[in-house]
Short mmCIF file of C-alpha atoms in Angstrom, two decimals:
data_model
loop_
_atom_site.label_atom_id
_atom_site.label_comp_id
_atom_site.label_asym_id
_atom_site.label_seq_id
_atom_site.Cartn_x
_atom_site.Cartn_y
_atom_site.Cartn_z
CA MET A 1370 15.66 -24.89 -6.43
CA SER A 1371 17.74 -25.89 -9.44
CA GLU A 1372 21.28 -25.17 -10.61
CA ASN A 1373 19.78 -22.67 -13.07
CA ASP A 1374 17.87 -20.92 -10.30
CA ILE A 1375 21.14 -20.47 -8.41
CA LYS A 1376 22.91 -19.23 -11.56
CA PHE A 1377 20.19 -16.67 -12.33
CA MET A 1378 20.03 -15.45 -8.73
CA LYS A 1379 23.80 -15.01 -8.67
CA ARG A 1380 23.46 -12.87 -11.81
CA ALA A 1381 20.78 -10.72 -10.16
CA ILE A 1382 23.03 -10.26 -7.12
CA LYS A 1383 25.99 -9.42 -9.37
CA LEU A 1384 23.87 -6.80 -11.14
CA SER A 1385 22.95 -5.28 -7.78
CA GLN A 1386 26.65 -4.87 -7.07
CA GLU A 1387 27.41 -3.50 -10.55
CA GLY A 1388 24.68 -0.88 -10.27
CA MET A 1389 25.77 0.11 -6.80
CA ASN A 1390 29.44 0.34 -7.77
CA SER A 1391 28.65 2.47 -10.82
CA ASN A 1392 26.56 4.81 -8.63
CA ALA A 1393 23.47 4.15 -10.75
CA GLY A 1394 21.29 3.65 -7.68
CA GLY A 1395 20.71 1.39 -4.74
CA PRO A 1396 22.04 -2.18 -4.43
CA PHE A 1397 19.31 -4.00 -6.35
CA GLY A 1398 19.46 -6.20 -9.44
CA ALA A 1399 17.00 -8.34 -11.39
CA VAL A 1400 16.84 -10.67 -14.36
CA VAL A 1401 13.92 -12.03 -16.35
CA VAL A 1402 14.29 -15.58 -17.64
CA LYS A 1403 12.29 -17.43 -20.26
CA ASP A 1404 12.91 -21.00 -21.37
CA GLY A 1405 16.11 -21.18 -19.33
CA GLU A 1406 17.68 -18.03 -20.85
CA ILE A 1407 18.06 -14.50 -19.52
CA ILE A 1408 16.02 -12.27 -21.80
CA ALA A 1409 16.45 -9.04 -19.82
CA GLU A 1410 18.28 -7.70 -16.84
CA GLY A 1411 18.49 -4.50 -14.90
CA PHE A 1412 19.77 -2.79 -11.83
CA ASN A 1413 18.45 0.11 -9.83
CA ARG A 1414 18.85 3.40 -11.73
CA VAL A 1415 16.81 5.72 -9.54
CA THR A 1416 19.47 8.28 -8.65
CA SER A 1417 21.34 8.24 -11.96
CA THR A 1418 18.20 8.81 -14.04
CA ASN A 1419 16.21 10.88 -11.53
CA ASP A 1420 13.42 8.35 -12.02
CA PRO A 1421 11.83 7.01 -8.82
CA THR A 1422 10.30 4.14 -10.83
CA ALA A 1423 13.66 2.89 -12.17
CA HIS A 1424 13.91 0.00 -9.72
CA ALA A 1425 15.77 -3.09 -10.88
CA GLU A 1426 12.63 -5.17 -11.37
CA VAL A 1427 10.85 -2.43 -13.33
CA VAL A 1428 13.92 -1.86 -15.53
CA ALA A 1429 14.17 -5.60 -16.25
CA ILE A 1430 10.42 -5.98 -16.86
CA ARG A 1431 10.40 -3.07 -19.32
CA LYS A 1432 13.32 -4.53 -21.24
CA ALA A 1433 11.81 -8.03 -21.26
CA CYS A 1434 8.45 -6.82 -22.52
CA GLU A 1435 10.12 -4.76 -25.24
CA LYS A 1436 12.21 -7.74 -26.33
CA LEU A 1437 9.24 -10.11 -26.32
CA GLY A 1438 6.92 -7.59 -27.96
CA THR A 1439 4.25 -8.08 -25.29
CA PHE A 1440 3.02 -6.48 -22.09
CA GLN A 1441 2.89 -9.77 -20.20
CA LEU A 1442 5.70 -12.07 -19.17
CA ASP A 1443 3.92 -15.38 -19.67
CA ASP A 1444 6.13 -18.35 -18.81
CA CYS A 1445 8.87 -16.07 -17.46
CA ILE A 1446 10.60 -16.09 -14.10
CA VAL A 1447 11.92 -13.00 -12.31
CA TYR A 1448 15.03 -13.32 -10.17
CA THR A 1449 15.68 -10.32 -7.96
CA SER A 1450 18.34 -9.58 -5.38
CA CYS A 1451 15.70 -8.41 -2.90
CA GLU A 1452 12.05 -9.02 -2.11
CA PRO A 1453 10.16 -6.57 -4.32
CA CYS A 1454 8.93 -3.29 -2.90
CA PRO A 1455 5.21 -2.44 -3.23
CA MET A 1456 5.71 -0.69 -6.59
CA CYS A 1457 7.72 -3.57 -8.04
CA LEU A 1458 5.28 -6.06 -6.61
CA GLY A 1459 2.50 -4.28 -8.49
CA ALA A 1460 4.54 -4.27 -11.70
CA ILE A 1461 5.25 -7.97 -11.28
CA TYR A 1462 1.59 -8.80 -10.83
CA TRP A 1463 0.67 -6.73 -13.90
CA ALA A 1464 3.40 -8.44 -15.94
CA ARG A 1465 2.18 -11.88 -14.79
CA PRO A 1466 5.37 -13.97 -14.67
CA LYS A 1467 4.95 -17.51 -13.41
CA ALA A 1468 7.34 -17.11 -10.46
CA VAL A 1469 9.62 -14.74 -8.57
CA PHE A 1470 12.78 -15.75 -6.71
CA TYR A 1471 14.47 -13.29 -4.35
CA ALA A 1472 17.60 -13.21 -2.20
CA CYS A 1473 17.33 -10.56 0.55
CA ASP A 1474 13.98 -9.84 2.16
CA LYS A 1475 12.31 -6.59 3.19
CA VAL A 1476 13.76 -6.86 6.71
CA ASP A 1477 17.28 -7.01 5.22
CA ALA A 1478 16.46 -3.97 3.06
CA ALA A 1479 15.12 -2.02 6.04
CA LYS A 1480 18.40 -2.61 7.88
CA ILE A 1481 20.20 -0.55 5.19
CA ASP A 1482 17.51 2.17 5.15
CA PHE A 1483 15.34 0.85 2.31
CA ASP A 1484 12.21 0.46 4.44
CA ASP A 1485 8.88 0.23 2.61
CA GLN A 1486 6.79 -0.56 5.68
CA PHE A 1487 5.30 2.94 5.65
CA ILE A 1488 3.83 2.26 2.19
CA TYR A 1489 2.15 -0.95 3.37
CA GLU A 1490 0.76 1.00 6.32
CA GLU A 1491 -0.46 3.81 4.06
CA LEU A 1492 -2.32 1.33 1.85
CA ASP A 1493 -4.27 0.10 4.86
CA LYS A 1494 -5.48 3.62 5.70
CA PRO A 1495 -8.59 5.25 4.25
CA ILE A 1496 -7.51 7.44 1.33
CA GLY A 1497 -8.35 10.62 3.26
CA ASN A 1498 -6.01 9.68 6.11
CA ARG A 1499 -2.86 9.13 4.08
CA GLN A 1500 0.28 11.28 4.28
CA VAL A 1501 -0.03 12.34 0.64
CA LYS A 1502 -3.19 14.33 -0.05
CA PHE A 1503 -5.56 12.68 -2.55
CA VAL A 1504 -8.45 14.72 -3.98
CA GLN A 1505 -11.07 13.20 -6.26
CA MET A 1506 -12.48 15.52 -8.90
CA LEU A 1507 -14.26 15.43 -12.27
CA GLN A 1508 -15.37 11.84 -11.71
CA ALA A 1509 -18.24 12.10 -14.22
CA GLU A 1510 -15.90 13.24 -16.99
CA GLY A 1511 -13.48 10.45 -16.14
CA GLN A 1512 -16.29 7.92 -16.19
CA GLU A 1513 -17.25 9.01 -19.71
CA VAL A 1514 -13.89 7.75 -20.98
CA PHE A 1515 -14.28 4.54 -18.94
CA ASN A 1516 -17.69 4.02 -20.57
CA GLU A 1517 -16.12 4.50 -24.01
CA TRP A 1518 -13.51 1.87 -23.09
CA ALA A 1519 -16.21 -0.55 -21.96
CA ALA A 1520 -17.99 -0.13 -25.33
CA LYS A 1521 -14.81 -0.18 -27.46
CA VAL A 1522 -14.91 -3.28 -29.67
CA ASP A 1523 -11.30 -3.17 -30.89
CA ARG A 1524 -9.57 -2.84 -27.52
CA THR A 1525 -6.69 -5.05 -26.46
CA GLU A 1526 -7.66 -6.86 -23.29
CA TYR A 1527 -5.23 -7.23 -20.43
#
């Protein structure tokens, strides 16, 4: 852990407080750093935007990708005030930063009623046994588009 790591984590924690105090959403903040500079930052905006995906990490990732003009965060580091939830974890893996640093963990979050354990448990269940009903339909039609993608010569790989 370097002086810069501490500085960037303190900024993520400060953002979590700023977002909370402005009633934008829960107490979560994140920054994306590249080459020792913050290129994007965000705090939770779920309740203020009525967007359940507006978690701090997702907000910061979206801003960073827009600024960099790419859908991947190569050579970037994410600093977040809390261990990422399952959704943010997925977004982080899709964005492909080289590292993630976090302050609070999921146990700390659960203590203030941000408990994602039920999602982890749901993922382990067969799709037909989950709390939210999932129904597969029109698979053949969907596969036609997938086949077109597989044959598309000018696609952008990711």
